[in-house]
GROMACS .gro file of C-alpha atoms in nm:
model
  286
    1MET     CA    1  11.805  10.121   7.402
    2ARG     CA    2  11.919  10.095   7.764
    3LYS     CA    3  12.098  10.387   7.923
    4PRO     CA    4  12.327  10.398   8.229
    5LEU     CA    5  12.161  10.435   8.569
    6ILE     CA    6  12.366  10.619   8.832
    7LEU     CA    7  12.272  10.632   9.201
    8GLN     CA    8  12.352  10.894   9.467
    9SER     CA    9  12.229  10.909   9.827
   10ASP     CA   10  12.313  10.988  10.188
   11PHE     CA   11  12.239  10.627  10.289
   12GLY     CA   12  12.596  10.499  10.326
   13THR     CA   13  12.658  10.130  10.269
   14ALA     CA   14  12.648   9.997  10.626
   15ASP     CA   15  12.298   9.856  10.581
   16GLY     CA   16  12.078   9.728  10.300
   17ALA     CA   17  11.922  10.052  10.173
   18VAL     CA   18  12.143  10.093   9.868
   19SER     CA   19  12.126   9.723   9.788
   20ALA     CA   20  11.746   9.745   9.798
   21MET     CA   21  11.759  10.024   9.538
   22TYR     CA   22  11.977   9.803   9.318
   23GLY     CA   23  11.732   9.518   9.364
   24VAL     CA   24  11.435   9.729   9.257
   25ALA     CA   25  11.624   9.853   8.951
   26TYR     CA   26  11.728   9.502   8.847
   27GLY     CA   27  11.370   9.391   8.905
   28VAL     CA   28  11.274   9.628   8.625
   29ASP     CA   29  11.554   9.513   8.392
   30GLU     CA   30  11.826   9.264   8.484
   31ASP     CA   31  12.050   9.394   8.205
   32LEU     CA   32  12.072   9.752   8.330
   33LEU     CA   33  12.416   9.906   8.378
   34ILE     CA   34  12.407  10.056   8.729
   35SER     CA   35  12.683  10.269   8.881
   36ASP     CA   36  12.724  10.467   9.202
   37LEU     CA   37  12.802  10.836   9.209
   38THR     CA   38  12.833  10.832   9.588
   39HIS     CA   39  12.638  10.716   9.891
   40GLU     CA   40  12.850  10.915  10.134
   41ILE     CA   41  12.670  11.250  10.116
   42PRO     CA   42  12.647  11.378  10.477
   43GLN     CA   43  12.302  11.301  10.615
   44TYR     CA   44  12.036  11.549  10.494
   45ASP     CA   45  12.295  11.767  10.315
   46ILE     CA   46  12.100  11.879  10.008
   47TRP     CA   47  12.367  12.136   9.918
   48GLU     CA   48  12.638  11.873   9.882
   49ALA     CA   49  12.404  11.647   9.684
   50SER     CA   50  12.352  11.935   9.442
   51TYR     CA   51  12.726  11.996   9.415
   52ARG     CA   52  12.813  11.631   9.350
   53LEU     CA   53  12.566  11.625   9.062
   54ILE     CA   54  12.723  11.928   8.892
   55GLN     CA   55  13.064  11.768   8.948
   56THR     CA   56  12.956  11.455   8.759
   57VAL     CA   57  12.647  11.467   8.538
   58SER     CA   58  12.787  11.640   8.227
   59TYR     CA   59  13.057  11.374   8.184
   60TRP     CA   60  12.800  11.099   8.123
   61PRO     CA   61  12.643  11.025   7.783
   62LYS     CA   62  12.314  11.173   7.674
   63GLY     CA   63  12.023  10.973   7.806
   64SER     CA   64  12.202  10.867   8.126
   65VAL     CA   65  11.966  10.859   8.424
   66PHE     CA   66  12.075  10.982   8.767
   67VAL     CA   67  11.881  10.902   9.083
   68SER     CA   68  11.966  11.134   9.373
   69VAL     CA   69  11.811  11.064   9.713
   70VAL     CA   70  11.896  11.313   9.986
   71ASP     CA   71  11.549  11.365  10.118
   72PRO     CA   72  11.495  11.504  10.470
   73GLY     CA   73  11.136  11.587  10.365
   74VAL     CA   74  11.046  11.232  10.262
   75GLY     CA   75  10.673  11.172  10.303
   76SER     CA   76  10.592  11.544  10.301
   77THR     CA   77  10.425  11.748  10.027
   78ARG     CA   78  10.752  11.818   9.842
   79ARG     CA   79  10.737  11.709   9.478
   80SER     CA   80  10.912  11.410   9.324
   81ILE     CA   81  11.043  11.510   8.984
   82VAL     CA   82  11.251  11.408   8.684
   83VAL     CA   83  11.436  11.675   8.488
   84LYS     CA   84  11.612  11.665   8.153
   85THR     CA   85  11.929  11.872   8.148
   86LYS     CA   86  12.047  12.087   7.861
   87GLY     CA   87  12.313  11.820   7.809
   88GLY     CA   88  12.051  11.549   7.761
   89GLN     CA   89  12.089  11.361   8.089
   90TYR     CA   90  11.798  11.287   8.325
   91ILE     CA   91  11.788  11.332   8.703
   92VAL     CA   92  11.530  11.175   8.933
   93SER     CA   93  11.512  11.357   9.265
   94PRO     CA   94  11.297  11.515   9.532
   95ASP     CA   95  11.232  11.878   9.441
   96ASN     CA   96  11.406  12.017   9.748
   97GLY     CA   97  11.705  12.209   9.610
   98THR     CA   98  11.908  11.907   9.499
   99LEU     CA   99  11.900  12.043   9.143
  100THR     CA  100  12.028  12.391   9.232
  101HIS     CA  101  12.369  12.374   9.061
  102ILE     CA  102  12.245  12.176   8.762
  103LYS     CA  103  11.969  12.431   8.703
  104ARG     CA  104  12.201  12.731   8.741
  105ILE     CA  105  12.509  12.605   8.558
  106THR     CA  106  12.406  12.333   8.311
  107GLY     CA  107  12.045  12.437   8.262
  108LEU     CA  108  11.720  12.241   8.252
  109GLU     CA  109  11.545  12.150   7.927
  110GLU     CA  110  11.228  12.003   8.077
  111ALA     CA  111  11.083  11.895   8.412
  112ARG     CA  112  10.807  11.649   8.500
  113VAL     CA  113  10.641  11.552   8.828
  114ILE     CA  114  10.642  11.176   8.884
  115ASP     CA  115  10.297  11.022   8.852
  116GLU     CA  116  10.310  10.786   9.149
  117SER     CA  117   9.992  10.609   9.043
  118VAL     CA  118  10.195  10.459   8.758
  119ASN     CA  119  10.561  10.501   8.850
  120ARG     CA  120  10.576  10.342   9.194
  121LEU     CA  121  10.702   9.999   9.297
  122PRO     CA  122  10.400   9.763   9.305
  123ASN     CA  123  10.268   9.681   9.654
  124SER     CA  124  10.461   9.966   9.818
  125GLY     CA  125  10.171  10.211   9.844
  126GLU     CA  126  10.154  10.215  10.224
  127SER     CA  127  10.523  10.308  10.268
  128TYR     CA  128  10.610  10.677  10.292
  129THR     CA  129  10.965  10.660  10.427
  130PHE     CA  130  11.168  10.499  10.145
  131HIS     CA  131  11.080  10.688   9.829
  132GLY     CA  132  11.440  10.632   9.717
  133ARG     CA  133  11.355  10.267   9.665
  134ASP     CA  134  10.983  10.274   9.591
  135ILE     CA  135  10.963  10.577   9.360
  136TYR     CA  136  11.304  10.710   9.254
  137ALA     CA  137  11.497  10.389   9.188
  138TYR     CA  138  11.188  10.234   9.029
  139THR     CA  139  11.116  10.532   8.803
  140GLY     CA  140  11.484  10.579   8.718
  141ALA     CA  141  11.518  10.214   8.618
  142ARG     CA  142  11.204  10.227   8.404
  143LEU     CA  143  11.335  10.538   8.227
  144ALA     CA  144  11.689  10.400   8.180
  145SER     CA  145  11.563  10.067   8.048
  146GLY     CA  146  11.319  10.224   7.804
  147VAL     CA  147  11.011  10.079   7.974
  148ILE     CA  148  10.877  10.435   7.989
  149SER     CA  149  10.961  10.748   7.796
  150PHE     CA  150  11.034  11.080   7.963
  151GLU     CA  151  10.683  11.194   7.869
  152GLU     CA  152  10.540  10.895   8.061
  153VAL     CA  153  10.707  11.002   8.387
  154GLY     CA  154  10.418  11.238   8.461
  155PRO     CA  155  10.283  11.586   8.392
  156GLU     CA  156  10.519  11.856   8.269
  157VAL     CA  157  10.594  12.156   8.492
  158GLU     CA  158  10.785  12.477   8.431
  159THR     CA  159  11.160  12.438   8.478
  160GLN     CA  160  11.162  12.772   8.660
  161SER     CA  161  10.944  12.614   8.930
  162VAL     CA  162  11.222  12.370   9.026
  163ILE     CA  163  11.337  12.471   9.375
  164GLU     CA  164  11.681  12.629   9.424
  165LEU     CA  165  11.882  12.672   9.742
  166PRO     CA  166  12.014  13.021   9.824
  167VAL     CA  167  12.341  13.092   9.643
  168VAL     CA  168  12.597  13.367   9.709
  169GLU     CA  169  12.754  13.481   9.383
  170ALA     CA  170  13.131  13.526   9.362
  171THR     CA  171  13.236  13.889   9.302
  172TYR     CA  172  13.532  14.101   9.188
  173ASP     CA  173  13.556  14.460   9.310
  174GLY     CA  174  13.868  14.569   9.122
  175GLU     CA  175  14.099  14.470   9.406
  176LYS     CA  176  13.991  14.131   9.532
  177VAL     CA  177  13.768  13.835   9.447
  178SER     CA  178  13.529  13.701   9.707
  179GLY     CA  179  13.315  13.389   9.721
  180THR     CA  180  13.207  13.094   9.929
  181ILE     CA  181  13.360  12.758  10.016
  182ASP     CA  182  13.104  12.537   9.850
  183VAL     CA  183  13.229  12.189   9.926
  184LEU     CA  184  13.534  11.983  10.022
  185ASP     CA  185  13.737  11.750   9.808
  186VAL     CA  186  13.641  11.504  10.078
  187ARG     CA  187  13.922  11.252  10.074
  188PHE     CA  188  14.203  11.509  10.052
  189GLY     CA  189  14.056  11.798  10.249
  190SER     CA  190  14.090  12.065   9.981
  191LEU     CA  191  13.851  12.362   9.983
  192TRP     CA  192  13.652  12.408   9.662
  193THR     CA  193  13.520  12.761   9.614
  194ASN     CA  194  13.263  12.915   9.380
  195ILE     CA  195  13.522  13.160   9.244
  196SER     CA  196  13.572  13.081   8.877
  197ARG     CA  197  13.916  13.077   8.720
  198GLU     CA  198  13.802  13.352   8.485
  199LEU     CA  199  13.703  13.577   8.776
  200PHE     CA  200  14.022  13.496   8.968
  201LEU     CA  201  14.243  13.590   8.673
  202LYS     CA  202  14.105  13.943   8.684
  203LEU     CA  203  14.354  13.988   8.970
  204GLY     CA  204  14.629  13.978   8.709
  205VAL     CA  205  14.817  13.685   8.863
  206LYS     CA  206  15.006  13.405   8.690
  207HIS     CA  207  15.125  13.064   8.803
  208GLY     CA  208  15.402  13.109   9.058
  209ASN     CA  209  15.270  13.444   9.184
  210ARG     CA  210  15.154  13.478   9.542
  211VAL     CA  211  14.809  13.574   9.661
  212GLU     CA  212  14.671  13.668   9.999
  213ILE     CA  213  14.370  13.466  10.110
  214SER     CA  214  14.137  13.520  10.403
  215ILE     CA  215  13.878  13.266  10.522
  216GLU     CA  216  13.603  13.357  10.766
  217ASN     CA  217  13.266  13.239  10.890
  218GLU     CA  218  12.992  13.450  11.045
  219THR     CA  219  13.184  13.503  11.368
  220ARG     CA  220  13.555  13.536  11.295
  221THR     CA  221  13.847  13.503  11.057
  222LEU     CA  222  13.993  13.153  11.078
  223TYR     CA  223  14.279  13.179  10.830
  224LYS     CA  224  14.481  13.451  10.662
  225ASN     CA  225  14.804  13.390  10.478
  226ILE     CA  226  15.009  13.433  10.162
  227LEU     CA  227  14.992  13.132   9.925
  228VAL     CA  228  15.141  13.038   9.591
  229TYR     CA  229  14.908  13.021   9.291
  230ALA     CA  230  15.031  12.685   9.164
  231LYS     CA  231  14.969  12.496   8.841
  232SER     CA  232  14.985  12.164   9.027
  233PHE     CA  233  15.064  12.024   9.369
  234ALA     CA  234  15.415  11.942   9.251
  235ASP     CA  235  15.489  12.315   9.237
  236VAL     CA  236  15.508  12.344   9.617
  237TYR     CA  237  15.680  12.153   9.897
  238VAL     CA  238  15.504  11.875  10.088
  239GLY     CA  239  15.306  12.038  10.368
  240GLU     CA  240  15.291  12.377  10.192
  241PRO     CA  241  14.953  12.539  10.117
  242LEU     CA  242  14.859  12.647   9.766
  243VAL     CA  243  14.582  12.793   9.552
  244TYR     CA  244  14.500  12.607   9.231
  245VAL     CA  245  14.229  12.552   8.968
  246ASN     CA  246  14.016  12.246   9.043
  247SER     CA  247  13.842  12.007   8.805
  248LEU     CA  248  13.536  12.233   8.782
  249ASP     CA  249  13.749  12.527   8.663
  250CYS     CA  250  13.707  12.706   8.995
  251MET     CA  251  13.962  12.808   9.255
  252ALA     CA  252  14.056  12.573   9.538
  253VAL     CA  253  14.285  12.584   9.841
  254ALA     CA  254  14.486  12.286   9.961
  255ILE     CA  255  14.789  12.159  10.147
  256ASN     CA  256  15.021  11.940   9.943
  257GLN     CA  257  14.972  11.590  10.089
  258GLY     CA  258  14.767  11.725  10.379
  259SER     CA  259  14.409  11.823  10.465
  260PHE     CA  260  14.355  12.198  10.469
  261ALA     CA  261  14.001  12.157  10.606
  262ARG     CA  262  14.120  11.945  10.899
  263ALA     CA  263  14.427  12.156  10.971
  264TYR     CA  264  14.226  12.477  11.011
  265ASN     CA  265  13.881  12.340  11.098
  266ILE     CA  266  13.717  12.489  10.790
  267GLY     CA  267  13.356  12.415  10.695
  268THR     CA  268  13.145  12.464  10.384
  269GLY     CA  269  12.835  12.649  10.273
  270ASN     CA  270  12.722  13.007  10.230
  271LYS     CA  271  12.840  13.104  10.579
  272TRP     CA  272  13.199  13.025  10.487
  273ARG     CA  273  13.354  13.310  10.287
  274ILE     CA  274  13.689  13.337  10.116
  275THR     CA  275  13.861  13.647   9.981
  276ILE     CA  276  14.163  13.641   9.748
  277ARG     CA  277  14.379  13.937   9.649
  278LYS     CA  278  14.717  13.976   9.486
  279ALA     CA  279  14.996  13.977   9.744
  280PRO     CA  280  15.190  14.305   9.783
  281ARG     CA  281  15.469  14.294   9.525
  282ILE     CA  282  15.716  14.491   9.732
  283ILE     CA  283  15.727  14.223  10.000
  284TYR     CA  284  15.672  13.893   9.827
  285GLU     CA  285  15.827  13.927   9.482
  286ASP     CA  286  16.171  14.020   9.357
   0.00000   0.00000   0.00000
């Protein structure tokens, strides 16, 4: 039985790269159901590719096949793999850290290295710069259409061998929670952190309370202020900043109907740290 095929890349849609991947997939099976996760990952940004997968994969049915192509090492000795998640979805990807969040949060059931002698677009053997088309889209389509089984992808490897990017764990020290700004809610400019709601609530705050946040990179503090912990954007005035729980059950910082990232020139990644503590009651609460 056919399964959905979902594509992600840093290719953009200004040229024919994504369309070529579609063409290869339909060449395997014209009746495939193909969707896009996104093709707007910043060029070479493996971290964001990993984050967009964890944002999405678990909401798709078991057996769904994801193809993720953010591959600055294309043509090198890095492995091409397919993993099966604990939730039963499959991900086709270079083994370059793209699977970091899936491995850590969802968990991997199995992993296999793609046997390119079998699972490679016919007559593409001399090309080493478009594995997204020639290997990943082709293998993903064959798996989603049922032409091959997961076992026919290639030899099994240990899931622990799947490469992970460095991750800074969020912490609570009895007074404050600290973490990183992992990614942006791109269209709206909200900051998504790795601080879980559960960890944040150890501060003893409730909706409507105020918290003090501080954002810094390796060189300086870029933002420090008192914000409302809001249930939704409607709880604050237009233009007012807030802290809220995002769709991944982690803490986020935003401006109601504005871009927090653009307003304060905030970036993402392990170098960008955020600290949250309960605001002093004597000043900010009745």
